[in-house]
Amino acid sequence: MTTITTADAAYLERAIGLARSAREHGNHPFGSLLVTPDGSVLEAENTVVTEADPTGHAETNVVRLAGRLDPATLAASILYTSTEPCAMCAGAIYWSGIGRVVFALSSADLTAMLPDGTGQPPLRLSSREVFARGGRPITVDGPVALAAATEVHAGFWD
C-alpha cells in the first residue's frame, strides 16, 4: 500500500463533501473525484435517485466525465472516493484505464451499516477482487480512516 499523503487526505475529504452534497440533493451519500497529472479535477456525486439511473454512482459518473481523456493521462490519474467502489464501479474504473484508486470507507464497513432485509442487498465483492481479475495493475489505497466518511452515512440507511 502506498503511503497516504496530505494531498490524498485532502482529496478524500473533498470526496466526502461531494457525498454530503449528494445526500442533500436526495441521493445516496457517495462522492468521487478524479485528479489528473496536471492537477485538473473532475468531480461527481451519486445521482441514482434524482436521475432515476441505477448506474449513477459517483465513480461511474466521474468515469463518464473522464471518458475523453487520453489513455496516458487516465493511467497517471487518481480517483478518490468517499467509499470503496462497488463491483460495477470497479469495472468502470478498470475499463477507463485509471491507474490508482484511493477510498475512505470500506465496502465491508458500509455493509455493516445497512439494516438487514431492507432495500437492495449489497454485492459483496471488493474492488481489489475485481481489479485482480484484470490484465493491468491498478494501485488501490484504502480504507483510509476518516470519521467524516462514516458520519455522512449516519441515519441515511435506517
C-alpha positions as protocol buffer text, in pm:
chain_id: "A"
residue {
  index: 1
  type: MET
  ca { x: 0 y: 0 z: 0 }
}
residue {
  index: 2
  type: THR
  ca { x: 121 y: 348 z: -89 }
}
residue {
  index: 3
  type: THR
  ca { x: 153 y: 598 z: 190 }
}
residue {
  index: 4
  type: ILE
  ca { x: -144 y: 833 z: 206 }
}
residue {
  index: 5
  type: THR
  ca { x: -17 y: 1187 z: 158 }
}
residue {
  index: 6
  type: THR
  ca { x: -159 y: 1512 z: 289 }
}
residue {
  index: 7
  type: ALA
  ca { x: -291 y: 1578 z: -63 }
}
residue {
  index: 8
  type: ASP
  ca { x: -457 y: 1234 z: -71 }
}
residue {
  index: 9
  type: ALA
  ca { x: -632 y: 1308 z: 258 }
}
residue {
  index: 10
  type: ALA
  ca { x: -749 y: 1648 z: 132 }
}
residue {
  index: 11
  type: TYR
  ca { x: -893 y: 1495 z: -186 }
}
residue {
  index: 12
  type: LEU
  ca { x: -1069 y: 1228 z: 20 }
}
residue {
  index: 13
  type: GLU
  ca { x: -1222 y: 1499 z: 237 }
}
residue {
  index: 14
  type: ARG
  ca { x: -1347 y: 1668 z: -83 }
}
residue {
  index: 15
  type: ALA
  ca { x: -1496 y: 1334 z: -199 }
}
residue {
  index: 16
  type: ILE
  ca { x: -1677 y: 1309 z: 135 }
}
residue {
  index: 17
  type: GLY
  ca { x: -1802 y: 1665 z: 82 }
}
residue {
  index: 18
  type: LEU
  ca { x: -1943 y: 1554 z: -253 }
}
residue {
  index: 19
  type: ALA
  ca { x: -2110 y: 1261 z: -74 }
}
residue {
  index: 20
  type: ARG
  ca { x: -2268 y: 1507 z: 167 }
}
residue {
  index: 21
  type: SER
  ca { x: -2390 y: 1712 z: -131 }
}
residue {
  index: 22
  type: ALA
  ca { x: -2536 y: 1403 z: -296 }
}
residue {
  index: 23
  type: ARG
  ca { x: -2729 y: 1328 z: 20 }
}
residue {
  index: 24
  type: GLU
  ca { x: -2854 y: 1689 z: 39 }
}
residue {
  index: 25
  type: HIS
  ca { x: -2976 y: 1654 z: -321 }
}
residue {
  index: 26
  type: GLY
  ca { x: -3179 y: 1344 z: -232 }
}
residue {
  index: 27
  type: ASN
  ca { x: -2931 y: 1080 z: -348 }
}
residue {
  index: 28
  type: HIS
  ca { x: -2723 y: 816 z: -175 }
}
residue {
  index: 29
  type: PRO
  ca { x: -2425 y: 965 z: 14 }
}
residue {
  index: 30
  type: PHE
  ca { x: -2135 y: 893 z: -220 }
}
residue {
  index: 31
  type: GLY
  ca { x: -1888 y: 1129 z: -388 }
}
residue {
  index: 32
  type: SER
  ca { x: -1588 y: 1088 z: -612 }
}
residue {
  index: 33
  type: LEU
  ca { x: -1330 y: 1292 z: -797 }
}
residue {
  index: 34
  type: LEU
  ca { x: -1050 y: 1233 z: -1045 }
}
residue {
  index: 35
  type: VAL
  ca { x: -721 y: 1420 z: -1029 }
}
residue {
  index: 36
  type: THR
  ca { x: -512 y: 1423 z: -1347 }
}
residue {
  index: 37
  type: PRO
  ca { x: -133 y: 1457 z: -1355 }
}
residue {
  index: 38
  type: ASP
  ca { x: -159 y: 1828 z: -1440 }
}
residue {
  index: 39
  type: GLY
  ca { x: -379 y: 1887 z: -1135 }
}
residue {
  index: 40
  type: SER
  ca { x: -712 y: 1914 z: -1316 }
}
residue {
  index: 41
  type: VAL
  ca { x: -1002 y: 1784 z: -1108 }
}
residue {
  index: 42
  type: LEU
  ca { x: -1326 y: 1626 z: -1227 }
}
residue {
  index: 43
  type: GLU
  ca { x: -1596 y: 1585 z: -961 }
}
residue {
  index: 44
  type: ALA
  ca { x: -1914 y: 1380 z: -941 }
}
residue {
  index: 45
  type: GLU
  ca { x: -2169 y: 1279 z: -685 }
}
residue {
  index: 46
  type: ASN
  ca { x: -2418 y: 995 z: -675 }
}
residue {
  index: 47
  type: THR
  ca { x: -2729 y: 1063 z: -890 }
}
residue {
  index: 48
  type: VAL
  ca { x: -2912 y: 729 z: -864 }
}
residue {
  index: 49
  type: VAL
  ca { x: -3236 y: 877 z: -725 }
}
residue {
  index: 50
  type: THR
  ca { x: -3255 y: 1217 z: -897 }
}
residue {
  index: 51
  type: GLU
  ca { x: -3161 y: 1080 z: -1240 }
}
residue {
  index: 52
  type: ALA
  ca { x: -3355 y: 752 z: -1193 }
}
residue {
  index: 53
  type: ASP
  ca { x: -3038 y: 572 z: -1305 }
}
residue {
  index: 54
  type: PRO
  ca { x: -2915 y: 269 z: -1110 }
}
residue {
  index: 55
  type: THR
  ca { x: -2570 y: 318 z: -1269 }
}
residue {
  index: 56
  type: GLY
  ca { x: -2546 y: 678 z: -1145 }
}
residue {
  index: 57
  type: HIS
  ca { x: -2290 y: 600 z: -877 }
}
residue {
  index: 58
  type: ALA
  ca { x: -2035 y: 872 z: -807 }
}
residue {
  index: 59
  type: GLU
  ca { x: -1748 y: 670 z: -952 }
}
residue {
  index: 60
  type: THR
  ca { x: -1927 y: 581 z: -1277 }
}
residue {
  index: 61
  type: ASN
  ca { x: -2034 y: 943 z: -1312 }
}
residue {
  index: 62
  type: VAL
  ca { x: -1676 y: 1065 z: -1278 }
}
residue {
  index: 63
  type: VAL
  ca { x: -1553 y: 794 z: -1520 }
}
residue {
  index: 64
  type: ARG
  ca { x: -1807 y: 923 z: -1774 }
}
residue {
  index: 65
  type: LEU
  ca { x: -1669 y: 1275 z: -1731 }
}
residue {
  index: 66
  type: ALA
  ca { x: -1315 y: 1143 z: -1783 }
}
residue {
  index: 67
  type: GLY
  ca { x: -1404 y: 944 z: -2094 }
}
residue {
  index: 68
  type: ARG
  ca { x: -1248 y: 1189 z: -2336 }
}
residue {
  index: 69
  type: LEU
  ca { x: -910 y: 1198 z: -2163 }
}
residue {
  index: 70
  type: ASP
  ca { x: -627 y: 1016 z: -2340 }
}
residue {
  index: 71
  type: PRO
  ca { x: -512 y: 675 z: -2210 }
}
residue {
  index: 72
  type: ALA
  ca { x: -177 y: 804 z: -2077 }
}
residue {
  index: 73
  type: THR
  ca { x: -350 y: 1075 z: -1874 }
}
residue {
  index: 74
  type: LEU
  ca { x: -600 y: 828 z: -1731 }
}
residue {
  index: 75
  type: ALA
  ca { x: -326 y: 581 z: -1639 }
}
residue {
  index: 76
  type: ALA
  ca { x: -150 y: 854 z: -1441 }
}
residue {
  index: 77
  type: SER
  ca { x: -470 y: 988 z: -1280 }
}
residue {
  index: 78
  type: ILE
  ca { x: -600 y: 915 z: -931 }
}
residue {
  index: 79
  type: LEU
  ca { x: -964 y: 850 z: -847 }
}
residue {
  index: 80
  type: TYR
  ca { x: -1060 y: 948 z: -491 }
}
residue {
  index: 81
  type: THR
  ca { x: -1386 y: 825 z: -350 }
}
residue {
  index: 82
  type: SER
  ca { x: -1571 y: 854 z: -22 }
}
residue {
  index: 83
  type: THR
  ca { x: -1646 y: 480 z: -8 }
}
residue {
  index: 84
  type: GLU
  ca { x: -1481 y: 179 z: -170 }
}
residue {
  index: 85
  type: PRO
  ca { x: -1607 y: 132 z: -526 }
}
residue {
  index: 86
  type: CYS
  ca { x: -1868 y: -139 z: -576 }
}
residue {
  index: 87
  type: ALA
  ca { x: -1813 y: -415 z: -834 }
}
residue {
  index: 88
  type: MET
  ca { x: -1992 y: -215 z: -1107 }
}
residue {
  index: 89
  type: CYS
  ca { x: -1784 y: 96 z: -1040 }
}
residue {
  index: 90
  type: ALA
  ca { x: -1462 y: -106 z: -1015 }
}
residue {
  index: 91
  type: GLY
  ca { x: -1539 y: -247 z: -1359 }
}
residue {
  index: 92
  type: ALA
  ca { x: -1591 y: 104 z: -1499 }
}
residue {
  index: 93
  type: ILE
  ca { x: -1267 y: 222 z: -1338 }
}
residue {
  index: 94
  type: TYR
  ca { x: -1082 y: -78 z: -1481 }
}
residue {
  index: 95
  type: TRP
  ca { x: -1215 y: -23 z: -1834 }
}
residue {
  index: 96
  type: SER
  ca { x: -1140 y: 350 z: -1817 }
}
residue {
  index: 97
  type: GLY
  ca { x: -769 y: 289 z: -1762 }
}
residue {
  index: 98
  type: ILE
  ca { x: -740 y: 492 z: -1439 }
}
residue {
  index: 99
  type: GLY
  ca { x: -421 y: 392 z: -1259 }
}
residue {
  index: 100
  type: ARG
  ca { x: -488 y: 449 z: -889 }
}
residue {
  index: 101
  type: VAL
  ca { x: -789 y: 446 z: -658 }
}
residue {
  index: 102
  type: VAL
  ca { x: -794 y: 588 z: -305 }
}
residue {
  index: 103
  type: PHE
  ca { x: -1100 y: 540 z: -84 }
}
residue {
  index: 104
  type: ALA
  ca { x: -1205 y: 625 z: 270 }
}
residue {
  index: 105
  type: LEU
  ca { x: -1483 y: 394 z: 397 }
}
residue {
  index: 106
  type: SER
  ca { x: -1451 y: 23 z: 313 }
}
residue {
  index: 107
  type: SER
  ca { x: -1737 y: -164 z: 149 }
}
residue {
  index: 108
  type: ALA
  ca { x: -1735 y: -402 z: 447 }
}
residue {
  index: 109
  type: ASP
  ca { x: -1784 y: -112 z: 689 }
}
residue {
  index: 110
  type: LEU
  ca { x: -2062 y: 29 z: 471 }
}
residue {
  index: 111
  type: THR
  ca { x: -2234 y: -311 z: 458 }
}
residue {
  index: 112
  type: ALA
  ca { x: -2221 y: -327 z: 838 }
}
residue {
  index: 113
  type: MET
  ca { x: -2426 y: -3 z: 849 }
}
residue {
  index: 114
  type: LEU
  ca { x: -2704 y: -140 z: 629 }
}
residue {
  index: 115
  type: PRO
  ca { x: -3010 y: -280 z: 804 }
}
residue {
  index: 116
  type: ASP
  ca { x: -3077 y: -648 z: 736 }
}
residue {
  index: 117
  type: GLY
  ca { x: -3353 y: -741 z: 495 }
}
residue {
  index: 118
  type: THR
  ca { x: -3429 y: -396 z: 357 }
}
residue {
  index: 119
  type: GLY
  ca { x: -3353 y: -244 z: 20 }
}
residue {
  index: 120
  type: GLN
  ca { x: -3117 y: -389 z: -236 }
}
residue {
  index: 121
  type: PRO
  ca { x: -2880 y: -643 z: -81 }
}
residue {
  index: 122
  type: PRO
  ca { x: -2515 y: -546 z: -128 }
}
residue {
  index: 123
  type: LEU
  ca { x: -2292 y: -727 z: -376 }
}
residue {
  index: 124
  type: ARG
  ca { x: -2010 y: -844 z: -152 }
}
residue {
  index: 125
  type: LEU
  ca { x: -1715 y: -819 z: -389 }
}
residue {
  index: 126
  type: SER
  ca { x: -1430 y: -585 z: -305 }
}
residue {
  index: 127
  type: SER
  ca { x: -1278 y: -353 z: -563 }
}
residue {
  index: 128
  type: ARG
  ca { x: -943 y: -525 z: -511 }
}
residue {
  index: 129
  type: GLU
  ca { x: -1101 y: -857 z: -610 }
}
residue {
  index: 130
  type: VAL
  ca { x: -1244 y: -704 z: -929 }
}
residue {
  index: 131
  type: PHE
  ca { x: -916 y: -534 z: -1021 }
}
residue {
  index: 132
  type: ALA
  ca { x: -717 y: -854 z: -951 }
}
residue {
  index: 133
  type: ARG
  ca { x: -910 y: -1030 z: -1229 }
}
residue {
  index: 134
  type: GLY
  ca { x: -795 y: -776 z: -1486 }
}
residue {
  index: 135
  type: GLY
  ca { x: -490 y: -772 z: -1706 }
}
residue {
  index: 136
  type: ARG
  ca { x: -334 y: -450 z: -1579 }
}
residue {
  index: 137
  type: PRO
  ca { x: -239 y: -332 z: -1233 }
}
residue {
  index: 138
  type: ILE
  ca { x: -441 y: -69 z: -1050 }
}
residue {
  index: 139
  type: THR
  ca { x: -299 y: 69 z: -728 }
}
residue {
  index: 140
  type: VAL
  ca { x: -562 y: 66 z: -454 }
}
residue {
  index: 141
  type: ASP
  ca { x: -514 y: 253 z: -129 }
}
residue {
  index: 142
  type: GLY
  ca { x: -776 y: 229 z: 140 }
}
residue {
  index: 143
  type: PRO
  ca { x: -958 y: 221 z: 355 }
}
residue {
  index: 144
  type: VAL
  ca { x: -838 y: 549 z: 500 }
}
residue {
  index: 145
  type: ALA
  ca { x: -980 y: 611 z: 847 }
}
residue {
  index: 146
  type: LEU
  ca { x: -1165 y: 941 z: 825 }
}
residue {
  index: 147
  type: ALA
  ca { x: -1453 y: 995 z: 1068 }
}
residue {
  index: 148
  type: ALA
  ca { x: -1643 y: 1206 z: 814 }
}
residue {
  index: 149
  type: ALA
  ca { x: -1663 y: 907 z: 576 }
}
residue {
  index: 150
  type: THR
  ca { x: -1876 y: 721 z: 830 }
}
residue {
  index: 151
  type: GLU
  ca { x: -2062 y: 1027 z: 955 }
}
residue {
  index: 152
  type: VAL
  ca { x: -2202 y: 1113 z: 609 }
}
residue {
  index: 153
  type: HIS
  ca { x: -2396 y: 782 z: 622 }
}
residue {
  index: 154
  type: ALA
  ca { x: -2531 y: 834 z: 976 }
}
residue {
  index: 155
  type: GLY
  ca { x: -2908 y: 785 z: 978 }
}
residue {
  index: 156
  type: PHE
  ca { x: -2931 y: 755 z: 599 }
}
residue {
  index: 157
  type: TRP
  ca { x: -2981 y: 379 z: 575 }
}
residue {
  index: 158
  type: ASP
  ca { x: -3222 y: 347 z: 872 }
}
